[in-house]
XYZ file of C-alpha atoms in Angstrom:
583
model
C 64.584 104.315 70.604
C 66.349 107.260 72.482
C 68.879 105.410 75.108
C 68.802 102.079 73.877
C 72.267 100.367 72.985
C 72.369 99.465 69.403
C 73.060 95.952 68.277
C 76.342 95.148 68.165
C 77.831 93.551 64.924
C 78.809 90.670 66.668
C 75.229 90.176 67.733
C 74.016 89.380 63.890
C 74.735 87.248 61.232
C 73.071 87.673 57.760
C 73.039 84.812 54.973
C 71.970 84.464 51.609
C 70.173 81.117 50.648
C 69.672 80.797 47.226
C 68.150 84.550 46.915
C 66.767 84.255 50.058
C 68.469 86.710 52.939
C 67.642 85.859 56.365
C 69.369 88.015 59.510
C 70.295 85.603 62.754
C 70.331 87.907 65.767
C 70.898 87.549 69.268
C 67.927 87.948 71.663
C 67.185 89.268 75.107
C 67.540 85.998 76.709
C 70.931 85.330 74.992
C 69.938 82.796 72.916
C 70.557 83.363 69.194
C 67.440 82.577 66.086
C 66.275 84.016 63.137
C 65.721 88.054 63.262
C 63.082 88.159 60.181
C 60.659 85.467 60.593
C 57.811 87.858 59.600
C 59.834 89.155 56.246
C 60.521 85.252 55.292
C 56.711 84.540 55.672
C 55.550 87.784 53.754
C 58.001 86.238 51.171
C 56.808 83.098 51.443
C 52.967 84.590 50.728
C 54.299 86.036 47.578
C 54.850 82.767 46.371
C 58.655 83.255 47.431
C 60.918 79.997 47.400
C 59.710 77.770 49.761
C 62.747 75.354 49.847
C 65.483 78.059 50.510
C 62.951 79.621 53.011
C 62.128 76.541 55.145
C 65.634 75.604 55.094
C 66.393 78.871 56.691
C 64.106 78.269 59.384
C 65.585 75.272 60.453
C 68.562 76.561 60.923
C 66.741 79.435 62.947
C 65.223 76.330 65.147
C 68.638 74.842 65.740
C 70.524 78.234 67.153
C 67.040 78.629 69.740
C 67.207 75.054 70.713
C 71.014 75.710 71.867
C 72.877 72.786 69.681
C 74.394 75.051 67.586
C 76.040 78.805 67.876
C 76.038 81.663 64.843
C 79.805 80.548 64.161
C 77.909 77.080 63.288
C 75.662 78.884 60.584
C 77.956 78.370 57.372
C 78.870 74.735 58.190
C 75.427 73.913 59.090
C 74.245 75.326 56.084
C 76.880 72.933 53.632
C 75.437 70.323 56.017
C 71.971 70.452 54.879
C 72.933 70.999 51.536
C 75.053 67.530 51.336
C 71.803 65.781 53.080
C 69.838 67.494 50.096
C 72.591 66.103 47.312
C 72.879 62.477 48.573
C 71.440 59.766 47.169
C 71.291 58.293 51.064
C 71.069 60.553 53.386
C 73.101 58.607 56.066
C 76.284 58.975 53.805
C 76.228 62.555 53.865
C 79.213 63.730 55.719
C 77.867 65.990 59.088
C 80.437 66.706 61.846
C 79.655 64.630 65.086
C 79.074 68.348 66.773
C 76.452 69.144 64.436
C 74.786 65.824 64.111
C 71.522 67.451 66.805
C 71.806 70.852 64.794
C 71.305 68.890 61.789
C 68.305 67.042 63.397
C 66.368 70.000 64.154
C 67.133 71.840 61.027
C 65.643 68.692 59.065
C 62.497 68.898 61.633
C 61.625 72.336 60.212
C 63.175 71.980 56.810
C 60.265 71.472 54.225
C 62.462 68.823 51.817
C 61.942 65.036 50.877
C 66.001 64.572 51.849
C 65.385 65.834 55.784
C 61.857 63.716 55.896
C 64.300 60.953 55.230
C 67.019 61.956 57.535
C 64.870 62.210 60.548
C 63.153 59.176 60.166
C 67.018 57.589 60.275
C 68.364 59.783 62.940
C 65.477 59.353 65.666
C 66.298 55.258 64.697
C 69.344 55.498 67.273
C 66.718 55.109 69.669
C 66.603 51.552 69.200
C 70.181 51.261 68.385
C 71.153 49.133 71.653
C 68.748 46.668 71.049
C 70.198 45.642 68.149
C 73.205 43.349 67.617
C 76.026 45.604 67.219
C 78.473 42.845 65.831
C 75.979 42.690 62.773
C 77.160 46.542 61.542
C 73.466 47.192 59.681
C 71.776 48.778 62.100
C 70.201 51.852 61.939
C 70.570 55.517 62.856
C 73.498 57.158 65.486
C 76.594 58.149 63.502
C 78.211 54.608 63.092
C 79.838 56.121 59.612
C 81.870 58.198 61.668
C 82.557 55.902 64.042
C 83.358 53.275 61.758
C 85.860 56.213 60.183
C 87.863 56.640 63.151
C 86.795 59.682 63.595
C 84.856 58.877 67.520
C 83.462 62.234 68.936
C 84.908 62.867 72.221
C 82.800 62.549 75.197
C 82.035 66.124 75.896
C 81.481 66.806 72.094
C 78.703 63.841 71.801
C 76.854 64.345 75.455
C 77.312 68.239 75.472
C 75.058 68.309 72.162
C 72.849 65.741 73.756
C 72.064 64.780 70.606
C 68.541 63.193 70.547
C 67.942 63.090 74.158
C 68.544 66.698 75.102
C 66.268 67.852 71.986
C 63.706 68.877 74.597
C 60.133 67.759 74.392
C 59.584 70.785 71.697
C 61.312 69.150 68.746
C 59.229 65.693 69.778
C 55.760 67.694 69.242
C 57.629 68.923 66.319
C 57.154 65.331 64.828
C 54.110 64.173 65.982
C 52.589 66.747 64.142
C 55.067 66.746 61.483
C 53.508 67.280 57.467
C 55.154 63.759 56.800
C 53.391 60.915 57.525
C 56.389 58.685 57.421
C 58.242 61.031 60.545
C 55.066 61.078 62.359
C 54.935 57.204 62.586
C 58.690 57.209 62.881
C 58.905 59.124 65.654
C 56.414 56.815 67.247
C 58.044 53.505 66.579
C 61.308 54.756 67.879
C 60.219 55.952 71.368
C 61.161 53.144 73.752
C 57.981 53.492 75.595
C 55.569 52.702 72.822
C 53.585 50.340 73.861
C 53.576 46.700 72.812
C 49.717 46.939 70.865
C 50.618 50.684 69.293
C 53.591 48.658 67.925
C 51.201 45.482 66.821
C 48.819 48.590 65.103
C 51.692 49.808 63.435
C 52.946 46.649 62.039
C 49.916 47.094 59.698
C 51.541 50.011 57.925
C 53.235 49.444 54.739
C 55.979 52.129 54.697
C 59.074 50.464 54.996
C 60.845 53.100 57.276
C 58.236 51.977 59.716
C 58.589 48.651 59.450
C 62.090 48.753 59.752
C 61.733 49.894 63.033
C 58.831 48.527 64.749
C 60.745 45.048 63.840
C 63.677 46.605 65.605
C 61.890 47.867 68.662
C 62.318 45.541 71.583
C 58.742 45.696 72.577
C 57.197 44.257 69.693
C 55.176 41.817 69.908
C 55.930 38.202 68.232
C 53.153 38.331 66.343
C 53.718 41.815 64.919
C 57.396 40.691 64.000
C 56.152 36.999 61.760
C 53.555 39.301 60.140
C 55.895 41.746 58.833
C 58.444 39.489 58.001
C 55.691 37.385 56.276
C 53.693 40.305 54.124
C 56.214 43.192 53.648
C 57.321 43.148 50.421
C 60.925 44.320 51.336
C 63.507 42.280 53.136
C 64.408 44.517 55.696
C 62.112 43.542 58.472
C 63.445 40.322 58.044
C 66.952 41.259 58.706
C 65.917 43.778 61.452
C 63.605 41.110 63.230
C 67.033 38.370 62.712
C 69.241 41.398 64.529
C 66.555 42.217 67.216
C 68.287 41.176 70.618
C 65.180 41.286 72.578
C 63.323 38.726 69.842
C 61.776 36.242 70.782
C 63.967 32.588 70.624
C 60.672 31.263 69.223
C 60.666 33.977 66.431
C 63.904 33.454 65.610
C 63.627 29.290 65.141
C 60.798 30.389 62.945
C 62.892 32.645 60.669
C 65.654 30.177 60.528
C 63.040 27.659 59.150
C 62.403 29.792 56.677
C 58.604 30.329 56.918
C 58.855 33.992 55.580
C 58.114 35.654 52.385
C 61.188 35.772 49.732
C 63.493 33.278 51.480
C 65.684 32.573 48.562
C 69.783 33.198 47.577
C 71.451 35.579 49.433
C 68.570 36.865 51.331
C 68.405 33.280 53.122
C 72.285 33.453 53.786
C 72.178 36.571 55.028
C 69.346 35.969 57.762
C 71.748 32.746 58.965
C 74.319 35.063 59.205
C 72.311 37.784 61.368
C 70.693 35.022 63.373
C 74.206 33.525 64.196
C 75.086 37.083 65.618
C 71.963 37.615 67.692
C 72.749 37.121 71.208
C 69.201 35.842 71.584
C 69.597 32.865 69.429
C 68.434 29.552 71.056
C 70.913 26.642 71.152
C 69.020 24.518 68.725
C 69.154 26.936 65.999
C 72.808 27.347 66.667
C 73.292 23.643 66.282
C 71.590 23.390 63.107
C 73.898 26.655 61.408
C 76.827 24.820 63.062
C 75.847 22.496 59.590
C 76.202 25.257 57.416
C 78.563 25.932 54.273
C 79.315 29.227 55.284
C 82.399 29.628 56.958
C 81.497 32.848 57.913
C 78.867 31.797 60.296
C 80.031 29.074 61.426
C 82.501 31.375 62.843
C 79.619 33.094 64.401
C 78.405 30.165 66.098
C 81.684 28.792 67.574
C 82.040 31.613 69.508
C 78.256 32.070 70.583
C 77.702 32.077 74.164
C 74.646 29.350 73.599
C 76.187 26.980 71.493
C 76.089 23.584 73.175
C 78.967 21.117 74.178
C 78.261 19.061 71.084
C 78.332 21.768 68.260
C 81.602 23.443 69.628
C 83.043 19.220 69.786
C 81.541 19.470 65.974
C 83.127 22.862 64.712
C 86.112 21.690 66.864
C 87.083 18.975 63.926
C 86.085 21.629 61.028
C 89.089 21.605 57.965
C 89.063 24.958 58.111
C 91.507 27.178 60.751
C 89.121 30.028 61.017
C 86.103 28.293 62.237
C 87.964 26.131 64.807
C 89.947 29.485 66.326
C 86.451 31.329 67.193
C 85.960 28.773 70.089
C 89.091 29.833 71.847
C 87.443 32.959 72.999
C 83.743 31.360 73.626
C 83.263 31.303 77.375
C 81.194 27.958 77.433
C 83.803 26.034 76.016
C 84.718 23.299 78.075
C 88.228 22.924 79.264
C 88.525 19.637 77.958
C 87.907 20.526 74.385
C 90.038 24.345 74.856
C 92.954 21.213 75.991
C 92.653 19.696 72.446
C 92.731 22.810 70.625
C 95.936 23.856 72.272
C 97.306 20.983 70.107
C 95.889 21.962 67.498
C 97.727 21.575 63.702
C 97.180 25.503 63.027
C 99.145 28.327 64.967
C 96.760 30.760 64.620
C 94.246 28.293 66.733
C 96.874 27.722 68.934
C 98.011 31.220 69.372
C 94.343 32.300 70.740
C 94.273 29.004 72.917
C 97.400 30.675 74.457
C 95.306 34.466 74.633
C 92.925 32.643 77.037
C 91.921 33.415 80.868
C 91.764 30.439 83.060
C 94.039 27.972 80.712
C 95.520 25.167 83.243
C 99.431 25.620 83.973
C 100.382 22.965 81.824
C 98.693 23.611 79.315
C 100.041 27.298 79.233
C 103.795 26.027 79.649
C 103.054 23.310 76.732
C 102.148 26.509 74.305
C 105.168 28.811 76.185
C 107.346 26.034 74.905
C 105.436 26.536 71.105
C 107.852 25.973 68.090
C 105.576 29.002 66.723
C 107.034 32.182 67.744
C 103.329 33.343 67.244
C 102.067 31.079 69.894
C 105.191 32.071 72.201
C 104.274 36.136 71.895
C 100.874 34.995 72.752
C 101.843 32.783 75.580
C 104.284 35.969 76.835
C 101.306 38.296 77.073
C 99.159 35.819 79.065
C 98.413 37.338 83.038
C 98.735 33.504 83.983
C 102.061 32.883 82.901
C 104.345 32.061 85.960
C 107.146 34.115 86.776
C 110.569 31.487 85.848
C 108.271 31.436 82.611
C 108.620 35.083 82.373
C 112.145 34.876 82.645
C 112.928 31.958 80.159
C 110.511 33.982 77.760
C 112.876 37.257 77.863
C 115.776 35.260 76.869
C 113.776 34.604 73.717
C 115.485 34.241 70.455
C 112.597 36.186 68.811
C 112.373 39.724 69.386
C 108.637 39.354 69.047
C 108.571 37.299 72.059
C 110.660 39.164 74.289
C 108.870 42.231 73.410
C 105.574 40.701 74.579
C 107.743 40.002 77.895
C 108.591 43.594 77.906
C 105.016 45.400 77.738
C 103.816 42.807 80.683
C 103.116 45.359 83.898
C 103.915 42.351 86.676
C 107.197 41.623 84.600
C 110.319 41.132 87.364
C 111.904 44.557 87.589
C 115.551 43.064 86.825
C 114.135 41.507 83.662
C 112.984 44.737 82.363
C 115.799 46.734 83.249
C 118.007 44.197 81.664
C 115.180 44.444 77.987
C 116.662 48.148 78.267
C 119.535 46.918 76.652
C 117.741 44.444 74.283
C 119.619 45.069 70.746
C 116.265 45.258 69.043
C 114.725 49.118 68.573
C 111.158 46.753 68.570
C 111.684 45.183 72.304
C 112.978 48.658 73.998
C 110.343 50.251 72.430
C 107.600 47.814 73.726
C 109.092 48.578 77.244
C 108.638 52.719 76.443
C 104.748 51.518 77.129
C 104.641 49.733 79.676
C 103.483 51.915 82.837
C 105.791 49.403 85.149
C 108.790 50.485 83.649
C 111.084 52.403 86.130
C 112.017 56.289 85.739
C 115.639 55.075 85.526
C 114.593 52.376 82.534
C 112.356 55.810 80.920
C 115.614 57.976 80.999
C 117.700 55.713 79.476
C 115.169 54.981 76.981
C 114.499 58.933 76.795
C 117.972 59.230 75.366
C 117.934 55.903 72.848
C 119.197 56.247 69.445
C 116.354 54.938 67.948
C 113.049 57.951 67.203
C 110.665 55.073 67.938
C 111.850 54.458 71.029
C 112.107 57.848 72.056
C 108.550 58.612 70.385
C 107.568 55.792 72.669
C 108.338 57.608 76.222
C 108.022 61.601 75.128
C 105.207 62.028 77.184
C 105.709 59.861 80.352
C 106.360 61.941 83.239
C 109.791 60.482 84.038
C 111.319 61.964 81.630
C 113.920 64.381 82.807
C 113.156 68.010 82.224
C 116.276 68.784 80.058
C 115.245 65.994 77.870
C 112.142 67.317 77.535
C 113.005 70.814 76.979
C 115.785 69.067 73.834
C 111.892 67.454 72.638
C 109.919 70.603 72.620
C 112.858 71.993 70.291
C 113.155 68.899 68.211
C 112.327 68.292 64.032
C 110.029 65.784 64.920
C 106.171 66.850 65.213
C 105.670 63.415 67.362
C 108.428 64.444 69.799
C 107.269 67.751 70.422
C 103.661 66.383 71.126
C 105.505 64.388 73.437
C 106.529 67.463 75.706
C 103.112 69.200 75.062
C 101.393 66.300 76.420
C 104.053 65.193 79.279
C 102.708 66.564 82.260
C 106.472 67.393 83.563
C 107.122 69.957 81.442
C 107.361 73.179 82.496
C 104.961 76.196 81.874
C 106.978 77.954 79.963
C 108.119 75.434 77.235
C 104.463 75.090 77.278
C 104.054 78.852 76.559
C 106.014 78.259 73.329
C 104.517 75.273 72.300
C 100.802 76.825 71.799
C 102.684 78.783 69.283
C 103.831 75.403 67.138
C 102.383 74.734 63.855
C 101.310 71.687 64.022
C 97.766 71.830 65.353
C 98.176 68.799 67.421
C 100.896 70.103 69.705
C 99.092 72.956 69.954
C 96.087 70.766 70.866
C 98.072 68.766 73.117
C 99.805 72.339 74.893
C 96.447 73.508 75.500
C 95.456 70.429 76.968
C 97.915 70.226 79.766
C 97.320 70.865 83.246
C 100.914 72.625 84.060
C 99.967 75.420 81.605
C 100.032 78.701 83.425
C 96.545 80.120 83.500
C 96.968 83.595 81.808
C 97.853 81.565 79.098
C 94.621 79.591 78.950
C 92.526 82.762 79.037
C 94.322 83.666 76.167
C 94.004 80.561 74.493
C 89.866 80.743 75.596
C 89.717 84.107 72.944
C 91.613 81.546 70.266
C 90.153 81.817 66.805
C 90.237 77.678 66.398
C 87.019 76.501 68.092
C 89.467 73.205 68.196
C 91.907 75.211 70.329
C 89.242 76.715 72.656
C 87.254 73.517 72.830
C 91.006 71.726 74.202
C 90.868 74.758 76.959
C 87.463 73.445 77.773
C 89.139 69.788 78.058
C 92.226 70.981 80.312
C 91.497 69.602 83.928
C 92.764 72.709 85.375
C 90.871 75.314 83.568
C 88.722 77.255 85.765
C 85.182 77.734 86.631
C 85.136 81.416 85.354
C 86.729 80.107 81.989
C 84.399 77.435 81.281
C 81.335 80.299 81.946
C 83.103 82.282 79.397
C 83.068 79.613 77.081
C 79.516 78.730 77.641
C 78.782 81.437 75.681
C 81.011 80.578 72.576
C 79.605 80.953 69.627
C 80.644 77.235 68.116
C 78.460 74.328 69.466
C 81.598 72.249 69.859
C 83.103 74.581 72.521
C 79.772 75.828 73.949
C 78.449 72.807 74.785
C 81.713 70.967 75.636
C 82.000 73.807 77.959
C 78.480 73.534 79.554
C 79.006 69.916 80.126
C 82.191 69.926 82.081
C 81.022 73.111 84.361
C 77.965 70.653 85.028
C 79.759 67.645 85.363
C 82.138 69.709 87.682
C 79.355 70.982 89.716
C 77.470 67.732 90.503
C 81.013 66.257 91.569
C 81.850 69.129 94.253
C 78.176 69.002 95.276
C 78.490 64.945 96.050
C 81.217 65.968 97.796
C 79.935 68.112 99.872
C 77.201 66.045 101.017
C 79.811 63.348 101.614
C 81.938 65.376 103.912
C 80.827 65.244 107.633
C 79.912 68.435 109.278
C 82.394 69.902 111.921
C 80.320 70.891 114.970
C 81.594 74.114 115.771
C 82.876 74.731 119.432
């Protein structure tokens, strides 16, 4: 039309899908979705490919539901294919960023793989109600947790992941071609209501099962009758792992009045009913006379075990069942007295961890001929201070350097570890916050790299030191001055430009960079670099509103979280600032 703009190229994305071209565009309203809906369903009435179609679609849904951008489109398309090629869909690998985008892709995705995934993604509903000790619950991304690879903060509540999907992608499901996502849906919400859940426990698919017997609402009798007449195992280990289970339904598993209690599936409810929080002290004292070590573990550090099972487990041969007790809370102090005698170190050394130990009891394990116990005994908040001081003098290096990471240490003793002859000792000082700037400059200069590794970033480190860092061989060292927040702008100018990505990451990150350089970094083509700019407590408002409008879900909704956490803060505070009545 004469004297309308055309679309830019940055406004459009085109991918082929297995023959199938679909065209991403960006709308008025800014948001970003598939351009040729109505060419994809002429296809589709041509007896086109349905799969590649459908899949397409989803990934239109997730760009107009705002938990992912068009630079998302390639990953989130090898996403849905790895959901499609796994055998179990919760071992396919999906970036923590993606994990909603993924969600509402499967929602509109017409494939037996993303019926499967959405009925164990919307289980993280009921994930807190389940013992998390246990490790077999359902839903969330506990793979890549469990991987080390925890999603930071802004990533994970930015994307909102299920609870920002917007009441859309719910009606999505409840009318959803799968029966087994319908009902899914349904037995996750934490509002169903005790009888839908008692209806429900009528249905046979496992999936539902699974989590009706995980919902904290369900009734007792809905839980015995699934664990009675399913013909899987699973509700049984879901009901044993429910912490909002009834103490009643729980002495009736352990009993054993449920279908296929046999082999490991028996051992395997003791062990999940030894976790559960919920478990009454009865049932604890009758697993404390089990042959599993394993949970009898369990039970000697339950918060319900009883005087005379912890007395019981107390006198166990084996080390590993008596050392859980240590930490239990209800232990009496009579019985943590004994164990401080105890033949083993290992039970003694986690005596010697414990709050609340009487003095002597804590000098008698100070005095330990187990350096192990000692170390411990050093780290303990308790220990009195001519303790501390006989401690440092310790032949062990172990020992003193538990002495030397202690915050209420005596300020002579730790000046004098700066001079300890072991590299492990003066670097266990490095970390400890209480250490003086004139104990972190000598250190700063030690001739040992993991000592010096140990205070790169701390603050007291003089600036020529830190400028000799930034210029160093060592990649650790020069994240050091990247992240120290001493150093000055313009060694942090130089150290965006590094090649390892973290100091880069780390340069971004720091508050003394000068601002033109974070604009700069803002138009960075690593979505990891930008996203950093978005974590930089100094970056400002006008930056994070540029950013809002990245095209990468990890830096467009990192962004949009901080400039809304930021906002609610300064509003609080002005509502908590009295007015000045003007003269």
């Amino acid at each position: 039309m004469e004297g309308e703009a055309a679309p830019r190229k940055a406004d459009r994305r085109v991918l082929v899908c297995d023959g199938v071209r679909a065209v991403f565009a960006r709308r008025t309203d800014g948001l970003w979705g598939l351009a040729n809906e109505a060419e994809l369903a002429v296809l589709e009435g041509l007896g086109g490919p349905s799969e590649p179609i459908s899949r397409l679609r989803g990934m239109g849904a997730a760009l107009e539901a705002g938990v992912a951008g068009p630079g998302d489109i390639a990953e989130l398309g090898r996403c849905l294919r790895r959901v499609a090629a796994s055998t179990e869909v919760f071992e396919a690998r999906v970036p923590p960023h993606l994990a909603a985008a993924v969600t509402v892709a499967c929602a509109w995705w017409d494939h037996y793989a993303a019926a499967e995934w959405l009925g164990w993604a919307v289980s993280a509903r009921l994930e807190s109600n389940l013992s998390a000790e246990a490790g077999v619950g359902p839903g969330w991304l506990g793979w890549e947790i469990n991987a080390g690879l925890r999603p930071r903060r802004a990533w994970w509540n930015g994307c909102g992941w299920l609870a920002g999907l917007g009441e859309g992608f719910w009606e999505r499901l409840a009318c959803h071609r799968d029966e087994a996502v319908r009902l899914s849906a349904e037995a996750s919400d934490p509002d169903t209501s005790p009888a839908r859940l008692k209806e429900m426990a009528k249905w046979t698919l496992w999936e539902v099962a699974d989590l009706v017997c995980s919902h904290p609402r369900t009734p007792a009798g809905a839980l015995k009758h699934l664990c009675r007449f399913h013909t899987q195992h699973r509700p049984v280990y879901r009901t044993a792992q429910n912490a909002s289970a009834d103490p009643a339904v729980l002495r009736w598993l352990f009993r054993g009045r449920y279908r296929g209690n046999s082999g490991l599936v028996g051992d395997r409810v003791l062990w999940l009913l030894a976790v559960n929080p919920n478990t009454p002290r009865d049932v604890l004292g009758r697993l404390s006379r089990s042959k599993d070590s394993g949970v009898l573990s369990w039970v000697a550090c339950h918060p319900n075990a009883g005087r005379r099972t912890l007395e019981r487990l107390a006198g166990h041969p084996q080390w590993i069942v008596r050392r859980p007790i240590a930490w239990n809370p209800s232990a009496p102090d009579r019985l943590i007295a004994w164990l401080a005698a105890d033949r083993h170190r290992g039970v003694r050394a986690v005596v010697a961890e414990r709050r609340g130990l009487p003095g002597d009891v804590l000098e008698q394990l100070a005095a330990d001929r187990s350096l192990v116990v000692r170390a411990a005994a050093a780290a303990n908040l308790q220990l009195c201070e001519h303790m501390v001081r006989r401690l440092a003098e310790d032949p062990h290096p172990r020992v003193r350097a538990s002495i030397a990471r202690r915050a209420d240490a005596p300020e002579d003793v730790l000046a004098a570890l700066t001079e300890d002859a072991d590299p492990a000792v003066r670097k266990a000082l490095g970390n400890n916050p209480s250490a003086s700037p004139e104990a972190v400059a000598c250190l700063a200069e030690d001739s040992d790299l993991g000592v010096r590794r140990a205070v790169c970033a701390r603050p007291e480190v003089p600036e020529d030191t830190i400028g000799r860092f930034a210029c160093s061989e060592d990649d650790w060292l020069r994240w050091g001055a990247a992240a120290n927040t001493s150093t000055p702008p313009d060694v942090l100018e130089a150290l965006v430009g590094d090649s390892d990505s973290q100091v880069k990451d780390a340069a971004a990150r720091n508050p003394n960079i000068d601002e033109a350089v974070l604009e700069r970094l803002a138009a960075h083509r690593d979505k990891y670099i930008r996203h950093s700019v978005v974590e930089n407590p100094s970056v400002p408002d006008r930056l994070l509103e540029q950013l809002c409008e990245d095209e990468c879900a990890v830096v467009f909704s990192a962004a949009a979280y901080t400039l809304r956490e930021r906002r609610a803060q300064n509003a609080a505070r002005e509502r908590a600032e009295p007015l000045v009545p003007v003269a």
